[in-house]
Coordinates of C-alpha atoms in Angstrom, one line a residue:
X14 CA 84.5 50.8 2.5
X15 CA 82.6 53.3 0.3
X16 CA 83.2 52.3 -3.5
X17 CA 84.3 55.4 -4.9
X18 CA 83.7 55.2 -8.6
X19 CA 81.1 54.2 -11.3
X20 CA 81.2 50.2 -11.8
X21 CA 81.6 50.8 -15.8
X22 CA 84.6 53.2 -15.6
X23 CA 88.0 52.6 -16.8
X24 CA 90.3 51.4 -13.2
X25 CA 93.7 51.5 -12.6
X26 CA 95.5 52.0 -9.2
X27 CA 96.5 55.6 -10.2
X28 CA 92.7 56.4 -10.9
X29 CA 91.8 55.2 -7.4
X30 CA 94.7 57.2 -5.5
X31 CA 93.7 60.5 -7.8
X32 CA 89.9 60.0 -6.9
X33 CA 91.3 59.5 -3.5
X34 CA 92.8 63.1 -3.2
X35 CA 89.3 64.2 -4.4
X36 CA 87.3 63.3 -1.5
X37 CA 86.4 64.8 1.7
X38 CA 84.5 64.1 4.8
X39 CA 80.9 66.1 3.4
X40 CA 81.8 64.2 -0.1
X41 CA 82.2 60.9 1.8
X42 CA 78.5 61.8 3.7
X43 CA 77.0 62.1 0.6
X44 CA 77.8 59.2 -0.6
X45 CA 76.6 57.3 2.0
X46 CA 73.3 59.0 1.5
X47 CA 73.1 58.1 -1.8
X48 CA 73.9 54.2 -1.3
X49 CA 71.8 54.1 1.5
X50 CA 68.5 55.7 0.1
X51 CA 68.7 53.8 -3.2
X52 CA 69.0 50.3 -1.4
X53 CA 66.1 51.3 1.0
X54 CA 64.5 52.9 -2.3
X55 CA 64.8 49.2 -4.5
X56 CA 64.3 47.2 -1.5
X57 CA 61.0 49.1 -1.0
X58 CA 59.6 49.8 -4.3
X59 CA 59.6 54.0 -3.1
X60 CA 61.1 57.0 -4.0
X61 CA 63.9 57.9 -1.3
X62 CA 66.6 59.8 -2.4
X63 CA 68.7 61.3 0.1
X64 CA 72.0 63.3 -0.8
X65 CA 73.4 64.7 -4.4
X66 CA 74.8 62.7 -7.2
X67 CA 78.5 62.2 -7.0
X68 CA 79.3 61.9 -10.7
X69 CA 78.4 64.3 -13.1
X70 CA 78.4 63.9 -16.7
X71 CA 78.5 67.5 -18.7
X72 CA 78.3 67.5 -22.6
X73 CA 80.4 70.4 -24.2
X74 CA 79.1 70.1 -27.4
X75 CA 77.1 67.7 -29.5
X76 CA 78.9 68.0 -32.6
X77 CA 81.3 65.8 -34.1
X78 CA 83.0 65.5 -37.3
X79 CA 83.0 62.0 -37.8
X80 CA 79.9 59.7 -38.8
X81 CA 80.1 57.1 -36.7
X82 CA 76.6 54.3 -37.6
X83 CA 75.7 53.6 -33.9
X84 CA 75.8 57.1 -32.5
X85 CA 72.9 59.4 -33.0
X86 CA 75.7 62.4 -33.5
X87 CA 76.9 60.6 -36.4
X88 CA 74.4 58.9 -37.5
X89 CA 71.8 61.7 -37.9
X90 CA 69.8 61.2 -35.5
X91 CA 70.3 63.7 -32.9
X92 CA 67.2 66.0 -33.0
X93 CA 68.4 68.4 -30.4
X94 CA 70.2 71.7 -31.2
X95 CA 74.2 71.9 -31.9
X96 CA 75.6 74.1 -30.0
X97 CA 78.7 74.3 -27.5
X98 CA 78.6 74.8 -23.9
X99 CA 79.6 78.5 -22.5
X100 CA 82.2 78.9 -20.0
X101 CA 79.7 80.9 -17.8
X102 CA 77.4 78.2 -17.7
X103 CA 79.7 75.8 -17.0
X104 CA 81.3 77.6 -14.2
X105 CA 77.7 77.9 -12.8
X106 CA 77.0 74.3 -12.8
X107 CA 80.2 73.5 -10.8
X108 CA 79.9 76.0 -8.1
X109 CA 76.6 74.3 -7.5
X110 CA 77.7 70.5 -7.8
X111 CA 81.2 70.2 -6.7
X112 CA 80.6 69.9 -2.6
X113 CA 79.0 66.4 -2.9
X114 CA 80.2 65.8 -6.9
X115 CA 83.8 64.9 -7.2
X116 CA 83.7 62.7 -10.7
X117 CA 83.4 64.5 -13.9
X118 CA 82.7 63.2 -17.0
X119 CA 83.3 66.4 -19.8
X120 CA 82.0 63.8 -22.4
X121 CA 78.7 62.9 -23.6
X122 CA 77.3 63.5 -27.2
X123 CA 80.1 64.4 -29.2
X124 CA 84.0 65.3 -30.0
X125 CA 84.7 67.6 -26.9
X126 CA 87.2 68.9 -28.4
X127 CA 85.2 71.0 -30.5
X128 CA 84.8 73.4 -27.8
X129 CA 87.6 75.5 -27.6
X130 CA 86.9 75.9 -24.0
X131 CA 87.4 72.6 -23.2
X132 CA 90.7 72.9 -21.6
X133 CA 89.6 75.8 -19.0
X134 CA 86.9 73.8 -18.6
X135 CA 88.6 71.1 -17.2
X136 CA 91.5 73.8 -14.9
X137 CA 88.2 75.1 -13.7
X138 CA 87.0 71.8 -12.3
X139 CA 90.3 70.7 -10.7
X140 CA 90.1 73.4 -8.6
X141 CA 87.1 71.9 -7.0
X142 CA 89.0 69.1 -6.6
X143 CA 87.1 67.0 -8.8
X144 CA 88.5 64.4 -11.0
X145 CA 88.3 64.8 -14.8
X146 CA 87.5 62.3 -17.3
X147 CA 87.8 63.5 -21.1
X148 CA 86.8 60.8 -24.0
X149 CA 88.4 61.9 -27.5
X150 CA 88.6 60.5 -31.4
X151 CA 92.0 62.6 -31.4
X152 CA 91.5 64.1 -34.1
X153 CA 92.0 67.4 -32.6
X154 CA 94.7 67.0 -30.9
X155 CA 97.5 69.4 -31.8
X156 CA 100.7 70.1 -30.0
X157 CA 98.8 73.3 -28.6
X158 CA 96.0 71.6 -27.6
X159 CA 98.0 69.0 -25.9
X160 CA 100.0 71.3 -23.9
X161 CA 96.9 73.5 -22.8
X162 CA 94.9 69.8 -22.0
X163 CA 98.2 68.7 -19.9
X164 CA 98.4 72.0 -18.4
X165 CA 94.7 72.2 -17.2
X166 CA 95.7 68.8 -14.7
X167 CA 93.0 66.0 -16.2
X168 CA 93.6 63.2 -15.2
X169 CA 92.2 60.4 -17.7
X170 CA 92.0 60.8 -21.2
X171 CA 90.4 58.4 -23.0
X172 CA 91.2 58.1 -26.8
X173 CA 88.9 56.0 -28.9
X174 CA 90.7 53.4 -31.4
X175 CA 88.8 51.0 -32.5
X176 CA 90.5 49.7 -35.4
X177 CA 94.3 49.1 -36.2
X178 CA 94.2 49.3 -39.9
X179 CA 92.5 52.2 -41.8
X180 CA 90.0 49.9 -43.0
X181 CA 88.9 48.3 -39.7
X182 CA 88.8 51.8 -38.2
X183 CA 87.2 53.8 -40.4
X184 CA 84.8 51.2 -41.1
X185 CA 83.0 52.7 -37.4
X186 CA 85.1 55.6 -37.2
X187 CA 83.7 56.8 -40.6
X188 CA 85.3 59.9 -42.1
X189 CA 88.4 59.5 -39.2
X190 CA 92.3 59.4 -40.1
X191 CA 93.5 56.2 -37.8
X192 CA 97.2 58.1 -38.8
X193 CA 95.5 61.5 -37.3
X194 CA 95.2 59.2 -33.9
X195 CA 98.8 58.0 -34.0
X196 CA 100.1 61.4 -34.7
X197 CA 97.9 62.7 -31.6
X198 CA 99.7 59.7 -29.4
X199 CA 102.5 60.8 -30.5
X200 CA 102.3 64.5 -29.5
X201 CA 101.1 63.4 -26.2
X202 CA 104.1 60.6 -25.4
X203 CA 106.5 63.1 -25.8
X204 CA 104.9 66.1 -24.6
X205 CA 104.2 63.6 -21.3
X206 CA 107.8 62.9 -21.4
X207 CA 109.5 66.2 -21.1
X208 CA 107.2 67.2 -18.4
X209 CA 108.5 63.8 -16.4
X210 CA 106.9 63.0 -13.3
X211 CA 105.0 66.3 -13.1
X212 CA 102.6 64.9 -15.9
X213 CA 99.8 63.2 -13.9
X214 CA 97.0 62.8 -17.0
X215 CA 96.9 59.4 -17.6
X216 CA 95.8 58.3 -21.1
X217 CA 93.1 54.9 -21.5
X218 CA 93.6 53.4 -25.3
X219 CA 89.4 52.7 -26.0
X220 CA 88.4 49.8 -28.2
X221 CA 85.0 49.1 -29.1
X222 CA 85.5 45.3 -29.6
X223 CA 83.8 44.3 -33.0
X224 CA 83.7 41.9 -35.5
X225 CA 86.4 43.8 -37.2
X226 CA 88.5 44.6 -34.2
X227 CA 88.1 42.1 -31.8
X228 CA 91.3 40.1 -33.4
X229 CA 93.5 43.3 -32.9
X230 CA 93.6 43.1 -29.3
X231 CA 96.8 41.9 -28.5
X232 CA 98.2 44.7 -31.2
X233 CA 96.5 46.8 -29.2
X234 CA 97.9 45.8 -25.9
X235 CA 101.7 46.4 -27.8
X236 CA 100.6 50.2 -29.2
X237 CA 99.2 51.1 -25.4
X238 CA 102.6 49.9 -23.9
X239 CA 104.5 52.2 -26.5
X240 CA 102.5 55.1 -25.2
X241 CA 102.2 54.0 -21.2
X242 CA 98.8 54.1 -21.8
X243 CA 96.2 51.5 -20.2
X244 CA 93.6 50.2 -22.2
X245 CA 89.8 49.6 -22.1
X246 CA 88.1 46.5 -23.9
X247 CA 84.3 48.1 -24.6
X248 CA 81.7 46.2 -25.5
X249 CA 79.1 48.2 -28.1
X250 CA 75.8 49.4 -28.3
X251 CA 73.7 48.5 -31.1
X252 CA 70.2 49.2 -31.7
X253 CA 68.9 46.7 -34.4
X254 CA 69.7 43.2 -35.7
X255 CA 71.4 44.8 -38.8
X256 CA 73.5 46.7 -36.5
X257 CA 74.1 43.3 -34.5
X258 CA 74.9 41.5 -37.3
X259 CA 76.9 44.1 -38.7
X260 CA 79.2 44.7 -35.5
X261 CA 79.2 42.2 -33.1
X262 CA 82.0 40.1 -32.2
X263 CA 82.3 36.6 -33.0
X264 CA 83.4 36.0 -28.9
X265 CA 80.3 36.2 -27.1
X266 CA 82.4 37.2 -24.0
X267 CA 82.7 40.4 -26.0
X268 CA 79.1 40.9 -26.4
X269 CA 76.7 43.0 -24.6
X270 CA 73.8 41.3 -25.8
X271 CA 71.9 37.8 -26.4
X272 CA 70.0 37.3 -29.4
X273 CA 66.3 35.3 -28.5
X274 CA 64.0 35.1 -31.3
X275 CA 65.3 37.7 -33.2
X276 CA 65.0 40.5 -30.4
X277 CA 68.0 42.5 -28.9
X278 CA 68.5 41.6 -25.5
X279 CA 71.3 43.2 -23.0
X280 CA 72.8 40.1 -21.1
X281 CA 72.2 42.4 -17.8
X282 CA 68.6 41.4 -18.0
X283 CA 66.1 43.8 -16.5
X284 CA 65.5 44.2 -12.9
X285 CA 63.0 47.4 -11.6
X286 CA 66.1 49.5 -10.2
X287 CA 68.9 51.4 -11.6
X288 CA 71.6 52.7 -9.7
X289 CA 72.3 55.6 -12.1
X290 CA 68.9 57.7 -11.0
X291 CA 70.6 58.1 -7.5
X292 CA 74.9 58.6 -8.1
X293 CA 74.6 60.5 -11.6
X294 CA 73.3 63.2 -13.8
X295 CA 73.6 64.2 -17.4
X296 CA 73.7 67.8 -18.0
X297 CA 73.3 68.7 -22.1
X298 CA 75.6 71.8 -23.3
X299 CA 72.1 73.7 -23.4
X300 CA 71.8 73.1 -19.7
X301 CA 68.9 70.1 -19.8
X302 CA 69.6 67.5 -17.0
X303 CA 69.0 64.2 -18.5
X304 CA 68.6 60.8 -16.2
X305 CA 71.4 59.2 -17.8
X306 CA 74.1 58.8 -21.0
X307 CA 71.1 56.6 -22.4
X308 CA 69.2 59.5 -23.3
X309 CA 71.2 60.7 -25.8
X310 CA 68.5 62.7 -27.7
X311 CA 67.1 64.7 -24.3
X312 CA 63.8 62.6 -24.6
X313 CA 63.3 62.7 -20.5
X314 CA 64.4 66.3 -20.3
X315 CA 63.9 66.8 -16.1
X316 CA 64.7 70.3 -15.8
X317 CA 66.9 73.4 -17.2
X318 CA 69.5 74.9 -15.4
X319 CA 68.9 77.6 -17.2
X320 CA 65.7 78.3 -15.1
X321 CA 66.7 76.0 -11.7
X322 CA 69.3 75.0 -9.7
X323 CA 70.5 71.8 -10.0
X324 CA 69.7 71.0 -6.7
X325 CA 65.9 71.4 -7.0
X326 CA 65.6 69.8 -10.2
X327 CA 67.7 66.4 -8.5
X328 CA 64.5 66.7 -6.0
X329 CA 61.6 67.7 -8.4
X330 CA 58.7 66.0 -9.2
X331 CA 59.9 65.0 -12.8
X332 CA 62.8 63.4 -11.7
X333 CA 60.7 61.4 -8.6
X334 CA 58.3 60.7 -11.2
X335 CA 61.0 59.0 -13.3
X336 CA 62.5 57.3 -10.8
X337 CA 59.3 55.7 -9.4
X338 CA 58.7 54.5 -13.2
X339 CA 62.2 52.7 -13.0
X340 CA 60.9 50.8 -9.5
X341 CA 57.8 50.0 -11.5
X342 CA 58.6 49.1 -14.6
X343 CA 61.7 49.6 -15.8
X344 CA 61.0 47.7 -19.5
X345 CA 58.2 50.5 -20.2
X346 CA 60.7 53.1 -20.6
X347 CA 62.3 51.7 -24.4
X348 CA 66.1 53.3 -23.5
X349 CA 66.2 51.4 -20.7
X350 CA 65.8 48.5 -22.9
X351 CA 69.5 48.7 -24.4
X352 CA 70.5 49.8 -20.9
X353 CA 74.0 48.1 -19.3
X354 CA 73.0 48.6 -16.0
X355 CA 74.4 45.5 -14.0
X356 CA 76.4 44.7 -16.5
X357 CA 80.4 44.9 -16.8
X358 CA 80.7 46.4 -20.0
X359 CA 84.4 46.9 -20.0
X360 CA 86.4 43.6 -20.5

């Protein structure tokens, strides 16, 4: 049976039966391509990529308005141009992607939210028949907003809450309301309710488990059966010891990483493959394709879709050329050093 979704995404049965509807038999091809080549690829130390990636990650903006410490967006660290994806572009993308991409991620860098477009971004895709993934602080969720977003058809969103208290959350979530988020849940129970059983968008309560949150858990189970929601358990990223010993969890079954010698290192351990350079691609709201969600600051820009399809930038030279450093090497390239690849990073 062809596994039909990333291994770190969010599951529930009606994720699977919605992903389901999405595919086809060209879709189904493809996929086989793409698990075929990339075990013959890491089996033979060689580039071999055969077919199209079947998720696609697309970043409407990269702005945000909160200043979250572990994300370059917050942080200060992004070094790329804000800006917002265009509709146009958008559109562009998808009529290229969607016969072997059914999985869309409209989340990256970012609040997506931001964008106003966001919502007819999302009605556009579902009539590819892809399924939509949105990740959200909430923030900007207003009663309009909710009934365009359960209008367009998406069908996860994913509202980050990762901290129960005001002081737990907006020690991460820094500059956030954690009253703003209950206010957006709010609007989106009952706006779910009066539609009844023509509301298909299923909503995913997200905790980053910290040394602040991770006693909250059960609380959070409660707030996520208020609101029908499900709920992810996510491990974070870090990206220094002060950050480790900032937020990590006490439970090490909570933790991405181990800590040897005073060095960061993801439990995953780090084998010369990585499925991600064969069943996804990162698209940036400029139009750079990226390898992965790990290169948040466009540092192995591959191509432009600005200046080439999609298509010959998944088969150019820059993108073989990174790919055959991943066979090689894969602890030369420093992102891939914090990488989860292999590694379950939803509890």
């Amino acid at each position: 049976m062809v596994r039909p979704v990333q291994k770190d995404s969010v599951m529930t049965i009606r994720t699977i039966l919605n992903l389901l509807r999405c595919v086809d038999v060209r879709r189904i091809w493809n996929l086989l391509l793409i698990f075929a080549s990339f075990h013959l690829a890491a089996m033979r130390k060689k580039n071999i990529v055969w077919g199209y990636p079947y998720t696609l990650t697309i970043e409407p903006t990269n702005r945000c308005n909160l200043k979250c410490p572990e994300c370059p967006s917050g942080n200060g660290e992004m070094v790329r141009p804000l800006g917002l994806m265009s509709m146009e572009r958008f559109e562009r993308i998808l009529d290229e992607v969607c016969p072997e991409a059914f999985y869309l991620q409209l989340f990256f860098q970012g609040e997506p939210f931001i964008n106003n477009s966001l919502p007819d971004m999302i009605r556009y895709a579902k009539t590819k028949r892809m399924y939509v993934s949105v990740s959200t602080n909430a923030h900007f969720l207003r009663m309009d907003v909710v009934e365009r977003l359960l209008d367009s058809g998406l069908d996860q969103l994913i509202v980050s809450i990762d901290g129960l208290t005001q002081e737990s959350y907006e020690r991460y979530r820094v500059g956030g309301s954690l009253n703003r988020v209950h206010e957006a849940l709010e609007l989106l129970t009952a706006a779910r309710g009066n539609r009844g059983r023509s509301a298909r968008t299923e909503i995913t309560l997200q905790m980053l488990v910290t040394r602040d949150t991770e006693k909250q858990i059960p609380e959070l189970h409660a707030l996520a059966s208020r609101h029908s929601a499900s709920v992810a358990l996510k491990t974070m990223q870090v990206y220094s010891i002060e950050g480790a010993n900032t937020f990590l969890p006490e439970n090490p079954k909570y933790r991405r990483y181990n800590i040897i010698d005073g060095e960061l290192l993801p439990k995953s351990g780090m084998r010369n493959r990585c499925v991600r350079l064969w069943e996804r691609s990162v698209i940036t709201w400029d139009g750079v394709v990226v390898p992965c969600c790990f290169d948040k600051n466009a540092e192995h820009a591959l191509g432009s879709v600005e200046r080439n399809s999609f298509h010959d930038i998944w088969q150019s030279e820059p993108y073989h050329d990174f790919r055959r450093r991943i066979l090689g090497g894969r602890r030369n390239i420093p992102m891939c050093r914090n990488c989860t690849e292999g590694l379950k990073i939803y509890r």
